[in-house]
Coordinates of C-alpha atoms in Angstrom, one line a residue:
Chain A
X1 CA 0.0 0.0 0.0
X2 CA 1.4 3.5 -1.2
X3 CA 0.1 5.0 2.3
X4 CA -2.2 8.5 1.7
X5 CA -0.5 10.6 -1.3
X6 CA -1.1 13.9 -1.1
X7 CA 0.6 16.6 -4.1
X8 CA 2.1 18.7 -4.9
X9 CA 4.6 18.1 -1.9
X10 CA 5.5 22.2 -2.0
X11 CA 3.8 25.0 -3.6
X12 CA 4.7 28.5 -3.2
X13 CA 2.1 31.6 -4.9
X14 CA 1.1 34.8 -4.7
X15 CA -1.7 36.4 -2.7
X16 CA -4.6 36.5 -4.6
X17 CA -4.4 33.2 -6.7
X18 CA -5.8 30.1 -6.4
X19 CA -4.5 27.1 -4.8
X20 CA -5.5 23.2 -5.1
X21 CA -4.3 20.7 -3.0
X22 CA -5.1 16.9 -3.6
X23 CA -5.3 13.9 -1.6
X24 CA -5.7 10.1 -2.3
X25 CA -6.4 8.2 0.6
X26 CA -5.9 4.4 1.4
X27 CA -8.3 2.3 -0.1
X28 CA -11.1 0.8 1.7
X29 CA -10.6 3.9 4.7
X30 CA -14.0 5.9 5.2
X31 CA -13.2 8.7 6.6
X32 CA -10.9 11.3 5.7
X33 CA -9.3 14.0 6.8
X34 CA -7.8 18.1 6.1
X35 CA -5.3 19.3 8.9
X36 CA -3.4 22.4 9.0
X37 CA -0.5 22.6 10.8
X38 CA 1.4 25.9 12.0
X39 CA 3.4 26.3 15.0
X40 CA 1.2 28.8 16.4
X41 CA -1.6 26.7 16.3
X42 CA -0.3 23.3 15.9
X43 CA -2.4 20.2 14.2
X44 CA -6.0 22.1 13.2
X45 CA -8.6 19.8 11.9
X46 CA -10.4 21.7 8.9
X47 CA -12.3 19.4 7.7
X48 CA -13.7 15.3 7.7
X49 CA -15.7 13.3 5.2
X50 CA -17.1 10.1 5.8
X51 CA -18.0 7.7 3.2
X52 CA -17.6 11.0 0.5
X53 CA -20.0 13.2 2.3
X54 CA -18.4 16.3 4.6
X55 CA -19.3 15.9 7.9
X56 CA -18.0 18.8 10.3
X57 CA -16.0 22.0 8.1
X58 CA -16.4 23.9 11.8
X59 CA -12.9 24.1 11.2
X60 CA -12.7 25.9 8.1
X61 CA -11.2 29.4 8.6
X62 CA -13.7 31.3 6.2
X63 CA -15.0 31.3 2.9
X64 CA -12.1 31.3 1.1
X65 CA -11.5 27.3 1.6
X66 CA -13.6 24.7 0.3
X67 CA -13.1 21.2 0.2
X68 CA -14.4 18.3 -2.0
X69 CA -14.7 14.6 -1.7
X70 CA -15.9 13.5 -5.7
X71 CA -15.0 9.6 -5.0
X72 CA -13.6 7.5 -2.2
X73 CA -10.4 7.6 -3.8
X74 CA -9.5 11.3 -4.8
X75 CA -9.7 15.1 -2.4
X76 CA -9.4 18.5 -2.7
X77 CA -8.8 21.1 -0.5
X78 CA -9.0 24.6 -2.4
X79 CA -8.0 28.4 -1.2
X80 CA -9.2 31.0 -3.3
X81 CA -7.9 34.2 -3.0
X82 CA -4.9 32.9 -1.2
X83 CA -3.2 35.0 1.4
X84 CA 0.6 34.7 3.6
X85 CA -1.8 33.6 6.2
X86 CA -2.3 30.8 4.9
X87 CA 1.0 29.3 4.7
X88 CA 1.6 26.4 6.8
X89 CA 1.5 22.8 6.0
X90 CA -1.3 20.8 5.1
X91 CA -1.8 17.3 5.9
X92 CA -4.6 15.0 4.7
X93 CA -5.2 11.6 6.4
X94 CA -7.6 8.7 6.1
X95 CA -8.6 5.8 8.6
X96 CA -11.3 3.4 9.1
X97 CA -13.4 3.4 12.2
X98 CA -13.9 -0.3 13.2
X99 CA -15.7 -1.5 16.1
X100 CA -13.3 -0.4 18.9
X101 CA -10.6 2.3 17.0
X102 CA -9.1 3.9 14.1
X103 CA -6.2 5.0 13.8
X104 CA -4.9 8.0 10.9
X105 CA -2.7 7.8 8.4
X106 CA -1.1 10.7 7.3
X107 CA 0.0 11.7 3.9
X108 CA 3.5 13.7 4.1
X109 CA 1.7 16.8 3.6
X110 CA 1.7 19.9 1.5
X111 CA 3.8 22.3 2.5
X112 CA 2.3 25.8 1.3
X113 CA 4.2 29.2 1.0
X114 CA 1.9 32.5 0.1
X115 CA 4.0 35.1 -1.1
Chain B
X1 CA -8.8 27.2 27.6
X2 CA -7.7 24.8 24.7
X3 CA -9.3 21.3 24.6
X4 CA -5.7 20.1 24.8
X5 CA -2.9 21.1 26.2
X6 CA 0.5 19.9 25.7
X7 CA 3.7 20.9 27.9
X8 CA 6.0 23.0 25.7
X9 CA 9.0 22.4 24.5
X10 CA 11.5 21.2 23.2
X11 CA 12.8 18.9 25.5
X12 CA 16.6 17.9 25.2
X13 CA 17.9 14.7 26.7
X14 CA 20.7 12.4 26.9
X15 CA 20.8 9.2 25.3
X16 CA 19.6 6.4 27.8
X17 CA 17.4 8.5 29.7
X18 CA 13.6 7.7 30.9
X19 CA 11.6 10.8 29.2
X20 CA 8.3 12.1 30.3
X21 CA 5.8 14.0 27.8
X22 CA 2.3 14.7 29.0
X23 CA -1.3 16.2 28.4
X24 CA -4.3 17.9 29.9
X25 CA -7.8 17.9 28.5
X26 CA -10.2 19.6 29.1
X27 CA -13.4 16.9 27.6
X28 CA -14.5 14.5 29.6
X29 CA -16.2 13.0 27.1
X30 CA -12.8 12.0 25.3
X31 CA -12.5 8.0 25.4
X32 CA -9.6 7.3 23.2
X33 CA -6.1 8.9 23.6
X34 CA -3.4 8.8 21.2
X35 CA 0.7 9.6 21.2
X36 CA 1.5 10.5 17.3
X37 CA 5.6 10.7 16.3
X38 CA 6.5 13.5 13.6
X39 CA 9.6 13.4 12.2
X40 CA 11.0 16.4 10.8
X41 CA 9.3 17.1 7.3
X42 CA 6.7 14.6 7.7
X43 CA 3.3 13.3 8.9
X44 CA 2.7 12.1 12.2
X45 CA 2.2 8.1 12.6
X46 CA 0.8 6.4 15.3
X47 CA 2.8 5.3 18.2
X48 CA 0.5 3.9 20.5
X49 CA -3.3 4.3 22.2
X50 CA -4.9 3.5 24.9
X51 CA -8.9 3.1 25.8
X52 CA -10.2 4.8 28.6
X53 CA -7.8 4.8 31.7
X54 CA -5.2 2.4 32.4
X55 CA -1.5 1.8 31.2
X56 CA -0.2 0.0 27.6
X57 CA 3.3 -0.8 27.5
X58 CA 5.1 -1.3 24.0
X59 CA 8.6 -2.2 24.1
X60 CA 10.3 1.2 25.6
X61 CA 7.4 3.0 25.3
X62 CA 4.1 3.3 27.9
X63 CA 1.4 5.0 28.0
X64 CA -0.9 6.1 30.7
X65 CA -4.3 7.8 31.1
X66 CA -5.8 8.8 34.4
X67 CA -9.5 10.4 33.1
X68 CA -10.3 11.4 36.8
X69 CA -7.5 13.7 36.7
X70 CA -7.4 14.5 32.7
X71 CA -4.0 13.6 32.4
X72 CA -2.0 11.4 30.3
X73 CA 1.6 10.7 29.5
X74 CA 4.0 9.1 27.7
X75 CA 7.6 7.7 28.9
X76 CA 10.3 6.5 27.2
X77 CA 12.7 4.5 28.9
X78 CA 16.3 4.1 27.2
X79 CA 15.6 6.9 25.1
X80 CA 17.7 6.7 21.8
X81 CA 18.7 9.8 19.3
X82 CA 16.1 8.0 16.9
X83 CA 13.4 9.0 19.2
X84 CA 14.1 12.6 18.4
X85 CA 10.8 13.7 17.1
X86 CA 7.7 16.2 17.6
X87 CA 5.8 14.0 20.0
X88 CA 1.9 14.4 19.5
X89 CA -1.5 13.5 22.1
X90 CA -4.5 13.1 20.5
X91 CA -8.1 12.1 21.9
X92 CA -11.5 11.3 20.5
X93 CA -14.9 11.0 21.7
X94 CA -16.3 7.6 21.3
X95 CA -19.0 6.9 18.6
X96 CA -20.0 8.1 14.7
X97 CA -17.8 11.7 15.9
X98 CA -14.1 10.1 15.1
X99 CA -12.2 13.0 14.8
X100 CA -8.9 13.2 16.6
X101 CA -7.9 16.7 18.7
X102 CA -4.5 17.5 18.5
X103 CA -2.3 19.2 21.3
X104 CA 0.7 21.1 20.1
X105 CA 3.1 18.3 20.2
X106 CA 6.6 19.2 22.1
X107 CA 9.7 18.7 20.0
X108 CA 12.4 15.7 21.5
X109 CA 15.8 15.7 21.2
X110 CA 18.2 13.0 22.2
X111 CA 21.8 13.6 22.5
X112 CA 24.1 10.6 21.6

């Protein structure tokens, strides 16, 4: 198994443009999951699907993100305008909740620069 | 008040020592607790959970949860330089709800 895959691996832009991160999670895990991680903040959930359908985006900083799950296989996390804000890394991660626990998988993350 | 809280870092040891990283919460509702390892430019992995209260040993590592206080910790006995990592606790609440809360994960180094 490839693990979660998440590209690209760096992207640096401008404020003001579009950005489009991806994720492919494990196949066969039902839930997946959008963190952002600064070291302010630390790990920030920003957003879960389960089974394709979003469940909580409370942790969505404002309109500017939005997120989509098309298929169990295939995610997108989208920032549009972008601003320097923004930067930090993002990690996507999947699991699958069994009877007693899941545990996440992370992908390595996309490490995002807004200039 | 943050649901978690994590003691800051970093934390700089020598090799062989017995290391000691803990966590408060705040939700008493949380039934599953977690220590995540980060390496440096990567995701976090699992290390090791426990249910509910209790201790889980694995190897060097144990874990311990005390819910009547909100505390739990993590020690590493013989600590090696490998174990240098940004060490994460993470809890859920049991049920359909399985998403994890992070603290701010403290930063371990170990000196050869």
């Amino acid at each position: 198994d490839a693990g979660v895959i998440q590209s690209p691996r760096h992207e640096v832009t401008e404020m003001g443009q579009e950005v489009t991160l991806r994720c492919k999670p494990i196949s066969g895990h039902d839930y997946l999951f959008w963190y952002r991680q600064t070291m302010m903040r630390g790990l920030e959930l920003l957003i879960y699907f389960n089974n394709n359908v979003p469940i909580d985006d409370s942790g969505m900083p404002e309109d500017r993100f939005s997120a989509k799950m098309p298929n169990a296989s295939f995610s997108t996390l989208k920032i549009q305008p972008s601003e320097p804000r923004d930067s930090a890394v993002y990690f996507c991660a999947s699991n699958s909740w069994g009877r007693s626990y899941g545990s996440y998988t992370f992908g390595s993350g996309t490490r995002l620069t807004v200039v | 008040q943050k649901e978690v809280e994590q003691d800051p870092g970093p934390l700089s040891v020598p090799e062989g020592a017995i290391v000691s990283l803990n966590c408060t919460y705040s939700n008493s509702a949380f039934q599953y607790f977690m220590w995540y390892r980060q390496y440096s430019r990567k995701g976090p992995e699992l290390l090791m959970y426990t249910y509910s209260s209790g201790n889980k040993e694995d190897g060097r590592f144990t874990a311990q949860v005390d819910k009547s206080s909100k505390y739990i910790s993590l020690f590493i006995r013989d600590s090696q330089p490998s174990d240098s990592a940004t060490y994460l606790c993470a809890m859920s609440v049991t049920g359909a709800n399985s998403k994890l809360t992070f603290g701010k994960g403290i930063t371990l180094s170990v000196r050869p």
